[in-house]
Short mmCIF file of C-alpha atoms in Angstrom, two decimals:
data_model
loop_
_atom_site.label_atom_id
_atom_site.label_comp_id
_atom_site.label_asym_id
_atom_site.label_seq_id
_atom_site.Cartn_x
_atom_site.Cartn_y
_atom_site.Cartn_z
CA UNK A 1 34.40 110.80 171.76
CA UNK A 2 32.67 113.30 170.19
CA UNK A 3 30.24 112.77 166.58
CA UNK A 4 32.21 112.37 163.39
CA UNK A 5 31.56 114.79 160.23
CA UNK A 6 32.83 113.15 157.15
CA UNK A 7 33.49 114.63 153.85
CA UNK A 8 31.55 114.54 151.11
CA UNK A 9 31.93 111.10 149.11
CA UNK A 10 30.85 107.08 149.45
CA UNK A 11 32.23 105.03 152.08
CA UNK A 12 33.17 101.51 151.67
CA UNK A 13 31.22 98.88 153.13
CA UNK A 14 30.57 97.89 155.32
CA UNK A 15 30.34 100.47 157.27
CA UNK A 16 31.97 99.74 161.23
CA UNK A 17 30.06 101.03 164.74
CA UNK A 18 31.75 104.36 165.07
CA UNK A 19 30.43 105.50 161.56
CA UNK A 20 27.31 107.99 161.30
CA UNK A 21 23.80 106.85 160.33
CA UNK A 22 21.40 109.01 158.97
CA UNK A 23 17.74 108.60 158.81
CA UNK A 24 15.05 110.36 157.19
CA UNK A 25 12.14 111.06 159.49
CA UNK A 26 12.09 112.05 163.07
CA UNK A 27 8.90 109.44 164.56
CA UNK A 28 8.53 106.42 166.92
CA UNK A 29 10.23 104.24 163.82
CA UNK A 30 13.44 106.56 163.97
CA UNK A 31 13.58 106.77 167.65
CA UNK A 32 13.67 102.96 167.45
CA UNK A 33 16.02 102.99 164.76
CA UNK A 34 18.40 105.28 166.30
CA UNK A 35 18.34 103.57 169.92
CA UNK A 36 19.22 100.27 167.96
CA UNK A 37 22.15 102.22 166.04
CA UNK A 38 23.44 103.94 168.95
CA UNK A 39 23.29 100.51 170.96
CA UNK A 40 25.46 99.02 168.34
CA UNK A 41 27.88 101.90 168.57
CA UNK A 42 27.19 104.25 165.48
CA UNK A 43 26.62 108.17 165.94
CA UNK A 44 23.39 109.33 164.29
CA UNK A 45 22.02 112.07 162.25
CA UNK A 46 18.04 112.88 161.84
CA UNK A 47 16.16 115.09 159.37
CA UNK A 48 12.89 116.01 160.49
CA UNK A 49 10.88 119.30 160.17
CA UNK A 50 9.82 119.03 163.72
CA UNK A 51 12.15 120.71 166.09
CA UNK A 52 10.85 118.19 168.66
CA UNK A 53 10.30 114.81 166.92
CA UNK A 54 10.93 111.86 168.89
CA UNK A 55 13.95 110.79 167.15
CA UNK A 56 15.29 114.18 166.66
CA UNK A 57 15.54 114.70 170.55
CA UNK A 58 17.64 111.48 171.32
CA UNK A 59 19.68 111.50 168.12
CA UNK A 60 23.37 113.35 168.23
CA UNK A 61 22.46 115.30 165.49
CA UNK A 62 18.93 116.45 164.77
CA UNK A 63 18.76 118.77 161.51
CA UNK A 64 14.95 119.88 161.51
CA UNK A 65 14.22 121.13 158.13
CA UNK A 66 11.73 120.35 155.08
CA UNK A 67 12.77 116.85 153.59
CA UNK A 68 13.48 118.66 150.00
CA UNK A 69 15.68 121.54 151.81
CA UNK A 70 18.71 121.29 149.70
CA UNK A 71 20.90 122.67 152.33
CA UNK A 72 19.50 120.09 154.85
CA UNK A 73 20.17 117.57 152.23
CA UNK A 74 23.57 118.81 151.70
CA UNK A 75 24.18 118.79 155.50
CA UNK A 76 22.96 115.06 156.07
CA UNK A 77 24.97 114.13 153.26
CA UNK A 78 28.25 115.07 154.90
CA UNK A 79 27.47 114.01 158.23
CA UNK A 80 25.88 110.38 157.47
CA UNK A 81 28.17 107.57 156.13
CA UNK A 82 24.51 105.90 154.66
CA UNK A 83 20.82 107.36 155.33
CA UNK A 84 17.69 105.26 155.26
CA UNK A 85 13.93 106.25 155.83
CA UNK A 86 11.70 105.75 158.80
CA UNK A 87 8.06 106.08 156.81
CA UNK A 88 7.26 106.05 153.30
CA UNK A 89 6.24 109.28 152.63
CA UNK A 90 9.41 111.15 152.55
CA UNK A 91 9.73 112.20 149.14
CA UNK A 92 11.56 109.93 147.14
CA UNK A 93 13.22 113.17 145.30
CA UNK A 94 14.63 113.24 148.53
CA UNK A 95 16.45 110.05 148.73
CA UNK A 96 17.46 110.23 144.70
CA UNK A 97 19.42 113.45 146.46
CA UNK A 98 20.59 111.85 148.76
CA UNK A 99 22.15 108.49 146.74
CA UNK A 100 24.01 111.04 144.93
CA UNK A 101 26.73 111.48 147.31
CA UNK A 102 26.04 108.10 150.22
CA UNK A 103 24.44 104.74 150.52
CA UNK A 104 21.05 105.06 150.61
CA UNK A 105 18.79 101.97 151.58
CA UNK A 106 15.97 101.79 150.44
CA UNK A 107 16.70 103.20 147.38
CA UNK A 108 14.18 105.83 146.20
CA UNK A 109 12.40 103.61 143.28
CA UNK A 110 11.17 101.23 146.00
CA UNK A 111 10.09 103.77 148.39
CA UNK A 112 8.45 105.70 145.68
CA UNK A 113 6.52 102.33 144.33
CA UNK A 114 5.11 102.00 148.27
CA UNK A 115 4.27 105.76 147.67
CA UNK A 116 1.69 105.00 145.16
CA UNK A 117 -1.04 102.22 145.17
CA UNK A 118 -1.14 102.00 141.73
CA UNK A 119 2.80 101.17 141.03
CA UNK A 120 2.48 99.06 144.36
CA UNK A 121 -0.49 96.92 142.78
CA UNK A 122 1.36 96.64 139.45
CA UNK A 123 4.53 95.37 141.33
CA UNK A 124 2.56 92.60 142.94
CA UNK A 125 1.03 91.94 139.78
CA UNK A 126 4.12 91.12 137.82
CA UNK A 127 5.78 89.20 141.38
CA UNK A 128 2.24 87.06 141.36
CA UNK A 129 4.41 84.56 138.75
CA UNK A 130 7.43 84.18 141.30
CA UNK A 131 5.43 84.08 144.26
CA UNK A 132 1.53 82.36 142.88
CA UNK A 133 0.27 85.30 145.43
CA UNK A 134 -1.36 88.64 144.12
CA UNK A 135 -3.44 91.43 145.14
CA UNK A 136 -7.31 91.72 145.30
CA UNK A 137 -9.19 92.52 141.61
CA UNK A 138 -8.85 96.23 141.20
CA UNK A 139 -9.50 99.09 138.91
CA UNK A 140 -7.35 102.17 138.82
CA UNK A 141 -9.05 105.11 138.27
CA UNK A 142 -7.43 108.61 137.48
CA UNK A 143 -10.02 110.22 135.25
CA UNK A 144 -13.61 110.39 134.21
CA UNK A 145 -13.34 107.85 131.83
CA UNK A 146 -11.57 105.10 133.86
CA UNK A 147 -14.39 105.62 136.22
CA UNK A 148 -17.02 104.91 133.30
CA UNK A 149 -15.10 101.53 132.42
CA UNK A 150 -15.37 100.43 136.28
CA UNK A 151 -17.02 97.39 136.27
CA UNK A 152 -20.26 96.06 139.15
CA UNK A 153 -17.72 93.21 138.92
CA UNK A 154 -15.63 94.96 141.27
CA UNK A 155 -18.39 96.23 143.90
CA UNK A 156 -18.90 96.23 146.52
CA UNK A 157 -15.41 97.16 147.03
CA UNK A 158 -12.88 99.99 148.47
CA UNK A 159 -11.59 103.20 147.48
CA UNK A 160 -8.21 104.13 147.92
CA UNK A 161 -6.44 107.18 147.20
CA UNK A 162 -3.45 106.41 145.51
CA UNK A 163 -1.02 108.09 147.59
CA UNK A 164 -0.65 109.53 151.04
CA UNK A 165 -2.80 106.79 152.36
CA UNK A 166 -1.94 104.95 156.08
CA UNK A 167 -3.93 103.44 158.95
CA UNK A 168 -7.05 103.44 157.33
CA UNK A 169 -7.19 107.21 155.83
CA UNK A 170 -8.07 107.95 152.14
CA UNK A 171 -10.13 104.72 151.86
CA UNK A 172 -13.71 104.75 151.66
CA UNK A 173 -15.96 101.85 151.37
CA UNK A 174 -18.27 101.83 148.62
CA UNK A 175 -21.39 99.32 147.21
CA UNK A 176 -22.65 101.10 143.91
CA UNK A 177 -21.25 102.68 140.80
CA UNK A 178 -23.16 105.92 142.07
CA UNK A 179 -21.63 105.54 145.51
CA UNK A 180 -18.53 105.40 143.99
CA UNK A 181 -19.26 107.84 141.48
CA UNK A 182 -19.59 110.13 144.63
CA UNK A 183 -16.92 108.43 146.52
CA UNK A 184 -14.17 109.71 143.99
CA UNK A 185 -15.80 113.24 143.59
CA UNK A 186 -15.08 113.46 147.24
CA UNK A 187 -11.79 113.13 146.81
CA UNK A 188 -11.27 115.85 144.76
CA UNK A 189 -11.04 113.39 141.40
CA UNK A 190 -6.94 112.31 142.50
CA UNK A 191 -5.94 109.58 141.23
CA UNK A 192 -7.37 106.00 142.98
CA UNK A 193 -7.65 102.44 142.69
CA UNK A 194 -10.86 100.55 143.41
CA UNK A 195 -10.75 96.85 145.09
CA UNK A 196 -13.00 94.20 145.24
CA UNK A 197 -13.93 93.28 149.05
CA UNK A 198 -13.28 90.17 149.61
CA UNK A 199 -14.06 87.83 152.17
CA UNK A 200 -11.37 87.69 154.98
CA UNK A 201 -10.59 85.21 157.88
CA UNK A 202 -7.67 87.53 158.70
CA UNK A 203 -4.89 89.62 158.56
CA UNK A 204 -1.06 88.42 158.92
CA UNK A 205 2.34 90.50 157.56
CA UNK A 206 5.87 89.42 157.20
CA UNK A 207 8.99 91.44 157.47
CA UNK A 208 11.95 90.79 155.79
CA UNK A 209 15.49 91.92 155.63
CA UNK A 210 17.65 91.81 152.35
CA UNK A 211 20.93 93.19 152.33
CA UNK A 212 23.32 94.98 149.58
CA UNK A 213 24.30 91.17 148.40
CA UNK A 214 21.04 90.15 147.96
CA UNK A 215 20.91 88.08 151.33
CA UNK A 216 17.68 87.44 152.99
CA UNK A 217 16.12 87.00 156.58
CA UNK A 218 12.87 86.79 157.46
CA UNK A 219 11.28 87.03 161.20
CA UNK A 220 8.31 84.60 161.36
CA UNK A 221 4.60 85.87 160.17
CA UNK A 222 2.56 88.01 162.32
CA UNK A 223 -0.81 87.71 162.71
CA UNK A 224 -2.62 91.31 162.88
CA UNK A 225 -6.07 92.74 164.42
CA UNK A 226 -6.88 95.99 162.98
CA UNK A 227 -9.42 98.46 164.97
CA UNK A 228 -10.84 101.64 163.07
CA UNK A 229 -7.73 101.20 159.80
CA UNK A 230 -5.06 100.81 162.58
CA UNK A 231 -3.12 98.06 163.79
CA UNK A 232 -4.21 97.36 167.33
CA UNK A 233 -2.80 93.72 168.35
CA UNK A 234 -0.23 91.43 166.82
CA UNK A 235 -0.09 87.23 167.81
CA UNK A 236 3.57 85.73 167.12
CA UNK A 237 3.92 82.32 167.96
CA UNK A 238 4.00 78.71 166.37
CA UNK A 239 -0.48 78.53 165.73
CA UNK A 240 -1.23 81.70 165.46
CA UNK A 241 -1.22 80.86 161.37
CA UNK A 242 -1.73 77.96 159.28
CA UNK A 243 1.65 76.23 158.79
CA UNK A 244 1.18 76.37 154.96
CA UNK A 245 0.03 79.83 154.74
CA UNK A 246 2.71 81.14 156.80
CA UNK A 247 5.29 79.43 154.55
CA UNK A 248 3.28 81.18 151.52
CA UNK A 249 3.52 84.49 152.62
CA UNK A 250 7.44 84.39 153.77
CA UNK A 251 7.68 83.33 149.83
CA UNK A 252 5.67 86.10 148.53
CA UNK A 253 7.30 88.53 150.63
CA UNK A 254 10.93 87.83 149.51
CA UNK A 255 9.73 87.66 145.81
CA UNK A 256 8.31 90.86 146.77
CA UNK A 257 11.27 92.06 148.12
CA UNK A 258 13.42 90.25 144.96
CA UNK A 259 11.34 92.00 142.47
CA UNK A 260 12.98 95.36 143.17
CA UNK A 261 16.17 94.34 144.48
CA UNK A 262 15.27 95.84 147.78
CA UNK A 263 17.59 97.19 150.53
CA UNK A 264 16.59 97.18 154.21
CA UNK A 265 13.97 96.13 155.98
CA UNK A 266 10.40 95.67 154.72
CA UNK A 267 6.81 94.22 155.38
CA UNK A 268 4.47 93.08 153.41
CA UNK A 269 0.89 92.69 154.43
CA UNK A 270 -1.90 90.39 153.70
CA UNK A 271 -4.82 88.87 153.71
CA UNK A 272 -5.99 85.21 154.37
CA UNK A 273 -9.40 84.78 152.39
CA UNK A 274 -11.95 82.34 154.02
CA UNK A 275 -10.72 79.68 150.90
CA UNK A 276 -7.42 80.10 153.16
CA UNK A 277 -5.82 81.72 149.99
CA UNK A 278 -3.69 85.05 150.14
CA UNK A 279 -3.72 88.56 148.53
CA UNK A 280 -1.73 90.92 148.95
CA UNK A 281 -2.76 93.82 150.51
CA UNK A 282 -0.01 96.29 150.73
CA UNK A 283 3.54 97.02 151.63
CA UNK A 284 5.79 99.56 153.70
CA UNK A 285 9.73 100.15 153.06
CA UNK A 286 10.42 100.21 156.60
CA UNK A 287 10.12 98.63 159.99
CA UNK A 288 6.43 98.22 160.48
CA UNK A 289 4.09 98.38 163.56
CA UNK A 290 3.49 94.51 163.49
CA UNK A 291 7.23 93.75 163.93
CA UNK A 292 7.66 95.87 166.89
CA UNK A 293 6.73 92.17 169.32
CA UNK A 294 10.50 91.53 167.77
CA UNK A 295 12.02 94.03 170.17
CA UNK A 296 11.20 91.69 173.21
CA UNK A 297 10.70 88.00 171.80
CA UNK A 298 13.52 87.88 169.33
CA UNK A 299 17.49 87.47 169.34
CA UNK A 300 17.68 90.70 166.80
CA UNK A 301 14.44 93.16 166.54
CA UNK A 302 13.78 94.63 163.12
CA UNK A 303 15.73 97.54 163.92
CA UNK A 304 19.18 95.75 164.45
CA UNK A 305 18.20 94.42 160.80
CA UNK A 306 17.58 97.78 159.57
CA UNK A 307 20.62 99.07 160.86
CA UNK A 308 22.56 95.88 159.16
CA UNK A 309 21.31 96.27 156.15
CA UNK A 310 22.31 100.03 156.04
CA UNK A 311 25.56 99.75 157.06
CA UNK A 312 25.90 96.56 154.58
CA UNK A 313 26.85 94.25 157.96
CA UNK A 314 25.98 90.61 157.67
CA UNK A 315 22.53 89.36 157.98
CA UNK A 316 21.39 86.39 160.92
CA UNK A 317 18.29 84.99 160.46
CA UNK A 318 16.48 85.81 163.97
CA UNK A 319 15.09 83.29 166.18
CA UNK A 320 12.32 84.06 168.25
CA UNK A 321 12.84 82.48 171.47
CA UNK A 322 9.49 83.39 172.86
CA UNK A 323 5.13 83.79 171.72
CA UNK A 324 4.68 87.23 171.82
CA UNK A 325 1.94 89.59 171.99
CA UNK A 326 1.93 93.22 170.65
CA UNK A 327 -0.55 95.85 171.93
CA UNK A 328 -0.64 99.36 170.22
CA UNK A 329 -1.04 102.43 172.91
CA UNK A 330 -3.16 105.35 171.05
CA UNK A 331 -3.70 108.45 172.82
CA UNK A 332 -6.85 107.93 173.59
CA UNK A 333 -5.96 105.87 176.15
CA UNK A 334 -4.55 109.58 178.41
CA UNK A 335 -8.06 110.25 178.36
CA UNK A 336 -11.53 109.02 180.61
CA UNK A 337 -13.50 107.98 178.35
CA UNK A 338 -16.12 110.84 177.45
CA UNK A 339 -13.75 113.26 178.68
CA UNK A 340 -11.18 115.39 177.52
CA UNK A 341 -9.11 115.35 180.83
CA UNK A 342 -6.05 113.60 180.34
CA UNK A 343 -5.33 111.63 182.93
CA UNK A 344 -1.84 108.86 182.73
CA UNK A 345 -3.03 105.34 181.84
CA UNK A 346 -1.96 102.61 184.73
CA UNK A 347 1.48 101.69 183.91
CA UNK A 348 2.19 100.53 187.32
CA UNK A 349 -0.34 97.87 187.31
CA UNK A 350 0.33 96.98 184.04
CA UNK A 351 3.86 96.62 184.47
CA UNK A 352 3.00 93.84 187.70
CA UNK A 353 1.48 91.90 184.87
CA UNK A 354 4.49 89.50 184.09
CA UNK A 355 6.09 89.57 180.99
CA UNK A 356 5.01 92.94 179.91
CA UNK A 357 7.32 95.31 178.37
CA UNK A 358 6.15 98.73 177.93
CA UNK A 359 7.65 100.89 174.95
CA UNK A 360 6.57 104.64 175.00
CA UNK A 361 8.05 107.04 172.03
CA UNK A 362 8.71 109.82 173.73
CA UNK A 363 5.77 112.33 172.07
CA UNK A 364 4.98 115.23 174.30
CA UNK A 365 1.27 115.32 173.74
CA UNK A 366 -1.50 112.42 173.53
CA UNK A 367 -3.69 112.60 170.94
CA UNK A 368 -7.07 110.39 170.32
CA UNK A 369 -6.07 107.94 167.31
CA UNK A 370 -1.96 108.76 167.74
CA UNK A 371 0.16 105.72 168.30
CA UNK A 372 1.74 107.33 171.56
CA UNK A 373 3.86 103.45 172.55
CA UNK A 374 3.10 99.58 172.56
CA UNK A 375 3.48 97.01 175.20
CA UNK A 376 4.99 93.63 174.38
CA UNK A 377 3.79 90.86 176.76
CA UNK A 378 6.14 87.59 176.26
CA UNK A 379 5.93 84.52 178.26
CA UNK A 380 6.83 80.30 178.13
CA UNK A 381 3.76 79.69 176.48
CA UNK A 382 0.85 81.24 174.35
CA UNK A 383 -1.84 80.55 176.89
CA UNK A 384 0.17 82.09 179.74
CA UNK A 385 0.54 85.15 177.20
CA UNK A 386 -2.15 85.32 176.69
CA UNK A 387 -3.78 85.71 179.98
CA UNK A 388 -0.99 88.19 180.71
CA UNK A 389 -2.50 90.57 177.60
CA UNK A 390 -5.71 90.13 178.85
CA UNK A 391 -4.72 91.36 182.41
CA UNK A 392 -2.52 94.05 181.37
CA UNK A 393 -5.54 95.65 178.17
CA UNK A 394 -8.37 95.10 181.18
CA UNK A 395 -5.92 97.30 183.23
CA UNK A 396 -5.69 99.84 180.17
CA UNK A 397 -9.52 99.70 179.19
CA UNK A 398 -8.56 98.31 176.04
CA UNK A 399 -11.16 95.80 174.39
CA UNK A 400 -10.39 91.65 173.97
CA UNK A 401 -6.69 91.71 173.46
CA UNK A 402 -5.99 88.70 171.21
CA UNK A 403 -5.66 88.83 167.13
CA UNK A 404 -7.68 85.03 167.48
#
């Protein structure tokens, strides 16, 4: 059976396996996607400028042109019954295209509110009322004279570009008005918003799911350990948060995700303070690097969600039937430390380790700092997980492996 090309015009959903899913973005998160699709028995369709993107290689069709190519557009259009997004940054011009003549989920409003720090902060802002959970005291500044009004109130604190920031770039840490003065000049003046630092005990997201009808699932709250701005070990199991707080951010998150009448999958960070309050800290219309443990301890993963909330299927609450462990594989682990030699890491031992499950995204060259796979380690019981994580990051060279 060969790849269907429909015409031009919505379908009615929900939309059956045997229809055509299209995705915007060719990386690890649309590899995942379409393996999940194409598991479930849909044909799928990938724009991607890269001729050799990781999702664009396994997908049946692969359409590698710029994201506002209005031919590409045009193309995906006829071949995809619904398109979502694997990473914020496609433009949401794009997706408004796009919703023109399919289903598009997320719609391009809330991917272009993730786009920009500013609308994202103002959007958790006016949720705080629903949810009693807001964002960190900040200051947005876009010219010379929002900088002036900044106050020492705020400081120290961190600058963040207001767009095109991820994994720790555009953010600078700053602890006077002149260093911030400076810090913005460095920029090149674009827009930014300034927060206050605040004192953190540590870092937990939740993903949620929330179809066409409004439904909503939820898989439980991660806890996070971030190394350098980039997520380097997730915890999943029944302590790894404070029952209340865990309750407090699945709330947030679906007010969150209420607030804009989201479509599709979507995490929302935070932070726990050391009062065991949360903020906000930020969120990503997407499947997200924390939920990727829900490919190996859960019933459904975050990608079977994404793919039922495209094709308007019904939602299942997951259940995770074991505590799970995610470990994120950056290039840097092809190569000997002080050395660029690359060398492949030592999969066989790791893969002795019990319970580990090793997930590599098919990119054709390692670089330092480039999320190149992850390894899930699952097991009957946290401790036994994690001595298994500890085993199998000793084995890798990677440093303590637990979000504790």
């Amino acid at each position: 059976m060969s790849p269907k090309v429909t015409a031009p015009g919505r379908k009615t959903l929900p939309l059956l396996p045997g229809s055509t899913l299209g995705v915007m973005g060719g990386g690890q998160l649309g590899r995942m996607f379409v393996h999940a699709a194409q598991a479930t028995g849909y044909f799928t369709a990938v724009l991607d400028p890269d001729p050799d993107s990781p999702a664009g290689r396994i997908s049946h069709h692969h359409l590698h042109a710029d994201y506002l190519d209005s031919d590409a557009l045009g193309r995906l259009s006829r071949l995809a019954d619904a398109v979502t997004t694997e990473f914020e940054n496609v433009p949401a011009q794009a997706l408004a295209t796009l919703a023109g003549d399919v289903p598009v989920a997320p719609a391009a409003d809330a991917v272009a509110i993730a786009q920009d720090r500013i609308r994202e902060k103002a959007h958790f802002v006016r949720c705080s009322a629903a949810s009693g959970i807001g964002c960190a005291p900040y200051a947005v500044i876009e010219n010379a004279d929002h900088l002036a009004a900044v106050s020492a109130d705020l400081l120290p604190g961190i600058l963040k570009t207001a767009r095109m920031g991820y994994d720790g770039k555009g953010q600078q840490g700053v602890q006077t008005l002149a260093e911030l003065a400076a810090a913005w000049e460095a920029t090149g003046r674009v827009p930014c918003v300034l927060e206050k630092r605040l004192p953190l005990a540590l870092e937990c997201s939740v993903i949620v799911a929330r179809g066409h009808d409004g439904q909503a699932v939820h898989f439980p709250p991660q806890r996070n350990l971030h190394r350098g701005g980039i997520l380097a070990v997730t915890e999943v199991h029944e302590q790894a948060l404070p029952p209340a707080v865990a309750a407090r951010a699945v709330e947030a998150a679906r007010a969150i995700a209420d607030g804009i009448g989201y479509v599709g999958v979507l995490c929302v960070e935070f932070f726990m303070l050391e009062d065991g309050s949360l903020v906000a800290n930020e969120m990503a219309p997407r499947p997200h690097n924390s939920g990727h443990y829900t490919m190996d301890a859960c019933d459904v993963s975050q990608f079977d969600l994404q793919v039922r909330t495209l094709a308007g299927l019904p939602l299942v609450a997951p259940r995770q039937h074991s505590p799970a462990i995610m470990l994120n594989l950056l290039g840097d682990l092809w190569f000997a430390e002080g050395s660029d030699q690359q060398r492949d890491p030592a999969w066989a031992q790791v893969l002795a380790v019990p319970g580990t499950h090793l997930h590599l995204y098919g990119k054709t060259e390692a670089r330092r700092g480039r999320k190149m796979g992850h390894l899930n380690i699952t097991g009957a019981d946290i401790a036994s997980v994690r001595a298994a994580a500890a085993q199998a990051a000793a084995l890798l060279g990677l440093p303590d492996s637990t979000a504790s």
